[in-house]
mmCIF file with all atom_site columns, C-alpha atoms in Angstrom:
data_model
loop_
_atom_site.group_PDB
_atom_site.id
_atom_site.type_symbol
_atom_site.label_atom_id
_atom_site.label_alt_id
_atom_site.label_comp_id
_atom_site.label_asym_id
_atom_site.label_entity_id
_atom_site.label_seq_id
_atom_site.pdbx_PDB_ins_code
_atom_site.Cartn_x
_atom_site.Cartn_y
_atom_site.Cartn_z
_atom_site.occupancy
_atom_site.B_iso_or_equiv
_atom_site.pdbx_formal_charge
_atom_site.auth_seq_id
_atom_site.auth_comp_id
_atom_site.auth_asym_id
_atom_site.auth_atom_id
_atom_site.pdbx_PDB_model_num
ATOM 1  C CA . MET Z 1 1  ? 60.453 113.454 113.006 1.00 0.00 ? 1  MET Z CA 1
ATOM 2  C CA . LYS Z 1 2  ? 64.227 113.383 112.511 1.00 0.00 ? 2  LYS Z CA 1
ATOM 3  C CA . CYS Z 1 3  ? 65.652 109.885 111.857 1.00 0.00 ? 3  CYS Z CA 1
ATOM 4  C CA . THR Z 1 4  ? 69.337 109.013 111.966 1.00 0.00 ? 4  THR Z CA 1
ATOM 5  C CA . SER Z 1 5  ? 70.869 105.891 110.471 1.00 0.00 ? 5  SER Z CA 1
ATOM 6  C CA . GLN Z 1 6  ? 71.499 104.563 113.988 1.00 0.00 ? 6  GLN Z CA 1
ATOM 7  C CA . ALA Z 1 7  ? 67.836 105.045 114.868 1.00 0.00 ? 7  ALA Z CA 1
ATOM 8  C CA . LEU Z 1 8  ? 66.918 103.100 111.751 1.00 0.00 ? 8  LEU Z CA 1
ATOM 9  C CA . ILE Z 1 9  ? 69.406 100.296 112.267 1.00 0.00 ? 9  ILE Z CA 1
ATOM 10 C CA . PHE Z 1 10 ? 68.831 99.587  115.949 1.00 0.00 ? 10 PHE Z CA 1
ATOM 11 C CA . ASN Z 1 11 ? 65.142 100.504 116.276 1.00 0.00 ? 11 ASN Z CA 1
ATOM 12 C CA . SER Z 1 12 ? 63.050 97.588  117.513 1.00 0.00 ? 12 SER Z CA 1
ATOM 13 C CA . LEU Z 1 13 ? 59.774 98.816  116.044 1.00 0.00 ? 13 LEU Z CA 1
ATOM 14 C CA . VAL Z 1 14 ? 58.312 96.674  113.287 1.00 0.00 ? 14 VAL Z CA 1
ATOM 15 C CA . LEU Z 1 15 ? 58.153 98.745  110.127 1.00 0.00 ? 15 LEU Z CA 1
ATOM 16 C CA . PHE Z 1 16 ? 57.275 98.091  106.532 1.00 0.00 ? 16 PHE Z CA 1
ATOM 17 C CA . GLN Z 1 17 ? 58.930 94.911  105.283 1.00 0.00 ? 17 GLN Z CA 1
ATOM 18 C CA . GLU Z 1 18 ? 61.143 96.859  102.843 1.00 0.00 ? 18 GLU Z CA 1
ATOM 19 C CA . VAL Z 1 19 ? 62.531 98.994  105.674 1.00 0.00 ? 19 VAL Z CA 1
ATOM 20 C CA . GLU Z 1 20 ? 63.034 95.942  107.886 1.00 0.00 ? 20 GLU Z CA 1
ATOM 21 C CA . THR Z 1 21 ? 64.881 94.147  105.089 1.00 0.00 ? 21 THR Z CA 1
ATOM 22 C CA . ALA Z 1 22 ? 67.100 97.190  104.486 1.00 0.00 ? 22 ALA Z CA 1
ATOM 23 C CA . ARG Z 1 23 ? 67.825 97.491  108.203 1.00 0.00 ? 23 ARG Z CA 1
ATOM 24 C CA . HIS Z 1 24 ? 68.864 93.836  108.443 1.00 0.00 ? 24 HIS Z CA 1
ATOM 25 C CA . SER Z 1 25 ? 71.029 94.173  105.352 1.00 0.00 ? 25 SER Z CA 1
ATOM 26 C CA . MET Z 1 26 ? 72.798 97.247  106.774 1.00 0.00 ? 26 MET Z CA 1
ATOM 27 C CA . LEU Z 1 27 ? 73.456 95.534  110.099 1.00 0.00 ? 27 LEU Z CA 1
ATOM 28 C CA . ARG Z 1 28 ? 74.887 92.466  108.374 1.00 0.00 ? 28 ARG Z CA 1
ATOM 29 C CA . LYS Z 1 29 ? 77.135 94.590  106.151 1.00 0.00 ? 29 LYS Z CA 1
ATOM 30 C CA . ILE Z 1 30 ? 78.355 96.634  109.116 1.00 0.00 ? 30 ILE Z CA 1
ATOM 31 C CA . TYR Z 1 31 ? 79.052 93.532  111.208 1.00 0.00 ? 31 TYR Z CA 1
ATOM 32 C CA . TYR Z 1 32 ? 81.132 91.920  108.466 1.00 0.00 ? 32 TYR Z CA 1
ATOM 33 C CA . LEU Z 1 33 ? 83.140 95.043  107.555 1.00 0.00 ? 33 LEU Z CA 1
ATOM 34 C CA . THR Z 1 34 ? 86.858 94.325  107.375 1.00 0.00 ? 34 THR Z CA 1
ATOM 35 C CA . ASP Z 1 35 ? 87.669 97.912  108.377 1.00 0.00 ? 35 ASP Z CA 1
ATOM 36 C CA . GLU Z 1 36 ? 87.551 97.470  112.157 1.00 0.00 ? 36 GLU Z CA 1
ATOM 37 C CA . VAL Z 1 37 ? 87.665 101.204 112.883 1.00 0.00 ? 37 VAL Z CA 1
ATOM 38 C CA . LEU Z 1 38 ? 84.706 101.939 110.620 1.00 0.00 ? 38 LEU Z CA 1
ATOM 39 C CA . ARG Z 1 39 ? 82.786 98.951  112.017 1.00 0.00 ? 39 ARG Z CA 1
ATOM 40 C CA . SER Z 1 40 ? 83.466 100.178 115.545 1.00 0.00 ? 40 SER Z CA 1
ATOM 41 C CA . HIS Z 1 41 ? 82.341 103.720 114.717 1.00 0.00 ? 41 HIS Z CA 1
ATOM 42 C CA . LEU Z 1 42 ? 79.108 102.506 113.151 1.00 0.00 ? 42 LEU Z CA 1
ATOM 43 C CA . LEU Z 1 43 ? 78.193 100.002 115.860 1.00 0.00 ? 43 LEU Z CA 1
ATOM 44 C CA . LEU Z 1 44 ? 79.266 102.070 118.858 1.00 0.00 ? 44 LEU Z CA 1
ATOM 45 C CA . PHE Z 1 45 ? 77.981 105.491 117.721 1.00 0.00 ? 45 PHE Z CA 1
ATOM 46 C CA . ARG Z 1 46 ? 76.185 107.178 120.589 1.00 0.00 ? 46 ARG Z CA 1
ATOM 47 C CA . LEU Z 1 47 ? 75.431 110.852 119.954 1.00 0.00 ? 47 LEU Z CA 1
ATOM 48 C CA . PRO Z 1 48 ? 76.703 113.685 117.775 1.00 0.00 ? 48 PRO Z CA 1
ATOM 49 C CA . GLN Z 1 49 ? 79.186 115.768 119.768 1.00 0.00 ? 49 GLN Z CA 1
ATOM 50 C CA . HIS Z 1 50 ? 80.581 118.513 117.564 1.00 0.00 ? 50 HIS Z CA 1
ATOM 51 C CA . HIS Z 1 51 ? 83.272 119.465 120.080 1.00 0.00 ? 51 HIS Z CA 1
ATOM 52 C CA . LEU Z 1 52 ? 84.895 115.996 119.908 1.00 0.00 ? 52 LEU Z CA 1
ATOM 53 C CA . GLN Z 1 53 ? 87.573 115.163 117.347 1.00 0.00 ? 53 GLN Z CA 1
ATOM 54 C CA . LEU Z 1 54 ? 85.391 112.579 115.576 1.00 0.00 ? 54 LEU Z CA 1
ATOM 55 C CA . GLY Z 1 55 ? 82.277 114.740 115.850 1.00 0.00 ? 55 GLY Z CA 1
ATOM 56 C CA . PHE Z 1 56 ? 80.428 112.094 117.839 1.00 0.00 ? 56 PHE Z CA 1
ATOM 57 C CA . ASP Z 1 57 ? 80.498 110.187 121.098 1.00 0.00 ? 57 ASP Z CA 1
ATOM 58 C CA . MET Z 1 58 ? 80.812 106.399 121.205 1.00 0.00 ? 58 MET Z CA 1
ATOM 59 C CA . TYR Z 1 59 ? 79.869 103.682 123.662 1.00 0.00 ? 59 TYR Z CA 1
ATOM 60 C CA . GLU Z 1 60 ? 82.845 101.783 125.102 1.00 0.00 ? 60 GLU Z CA 1
ATOM 61 C CA . GLN Z 1 61 ? 81.131 98.508  124.237 1.00 0.00 ? 61 GLN Z CA 1
ATOM 62 C CA . LEU Z 1 62 ? 77.997 97.514  122.401 1.00 0.00 ? 62 LEU Z CA 1
ATOM 63 C CA . PRO Z 1 63 ? 74.973 98.202  124.649 1.00 0.00 ? 63 PRO Z CA 1
ATOM 64 C CA . PRO Z 1 64 ? 73.044 95.017  125.547 1.00 0.00 ? 64 PRO Z CA 1
ATOM 65 C CA . ILE Z 1 65 ? 69.947 96.028  123.590 1.00 0.00 ? 65 ILE Z CA 1
ATOM 66 C CA . ARG Z 1 66 ? 72.033 96.591  120.445 1.00 0.00 ? 66 ARG Z CA 1
ATOM 67 C CA . ALA Z 1 67 ? 73.922 93.330  120.979 1.00 0.00 ? 67 ALA Z CA 1
ATOM 68 C CA . LYS Z 1 68 ? 70.637 91.411  121.262 1.00 0.00 ? 68 LYS Z CA 1
ATOM 69 C CA . ARG Z 1 69 ? 69.284 93.073  118.121 1.00 0.00 ? 69 ARG Z CA 1
ATOM 70 C CA . LEU Z 1 70 ? 72.472 92.275  116.222 1.00 0.00 ? 70 LEU Z CA 1
ATOM 71 C CA . GLU Z 1 71 ? 72.440 88.667  117.426 1.00 0.00 ? 71 GLU Z CA 1
ATOM 72 C CA . ARG Z 1 72 ? 68.816 88.300  116.361 1.00 0.00 ? 72 ARG Z CA 1
ATOM 73 C CA . VAL Z 1 73 ? 69.458 89.763  112.901 1.00 0.00 ? 73 VAL Z CA 1
ATOM 74 C CA . LEU Z 1 74 ? 72.567 87.672  112.343 1.00 0.00 ? 74 LEU Z CA 1
ATOM 75 C CA . GLY Z 1 75 ? 71.173 84.537  113.951 1.00 0.00 ? 75 GLY Z CA 1
ATOM 76 C CA . LEU Z 1 76 ? 74.193 84.265  116.237 1.00 0.00 ? 76 LEU Z CA 1
ATOM 77 C CA . GLN Z 1 77 ? 74.376 82.004  119.257 1.00 0.00 ? 77 GLN Z CA 1
ATOM 78 C CA . GLU Z 1 78 ? 77.114 84.049  120.953 1.00 0.00 ? 78 GLU Z CA 1
ATOM 79 C CA . SER Z 1 79 ? 76.329 85.616  124.300 1.00 0.00 ? 79 SER Z CA 1
ATOM 80 C CA . SER Z 1 80 ? 78.190 88.797  123.355 1.00 0.00 ? 80 SER Z CA 1
ATOM 81 C CA . VAL Z 1 81 ? 78.704 90.472  120.009 1.00 0.00 ? 81 VAL Z CA 1
ATOM 82 C CA . ASP Z 1 82 ? 81.250 93.124  120.867 1.00 0.00 ? 82 ASP Z CA 1
ATOM 83 C CA . LYS Z 1 83 ? 82.951 93.636  117.516 1.00 0.00 ? 83 LYS Z CA 1
ATOM 84 C CA . GLY Z 1 84 ? 83.981 97.135  118.512 1.00 0.00 ? 84 GLY Z CA 1
ATOM 85 C CA . ASP Z 1 85 ? 87.369 96.339  119.968 1.00 0.00 ? 85 ASP Z CA 1
#
């Protein structure tokens, strides 16, 4: 089974504790990146699209399921975590 970093980061399956800890750490680091473009690319990545300039397609805003996952990992009370602006 092929696994991308996005599948690892946003997957809701409970995995081994080491993997879960690594996933939470990656999400926290991505969320707090000072490079807004990189943060946006990592959070809003959708699918590889080789014909596009960046080589991938992006969501316009963080999908609700990803926002909920991010809020849960970060322990945020915000109703929306759209850091991809």
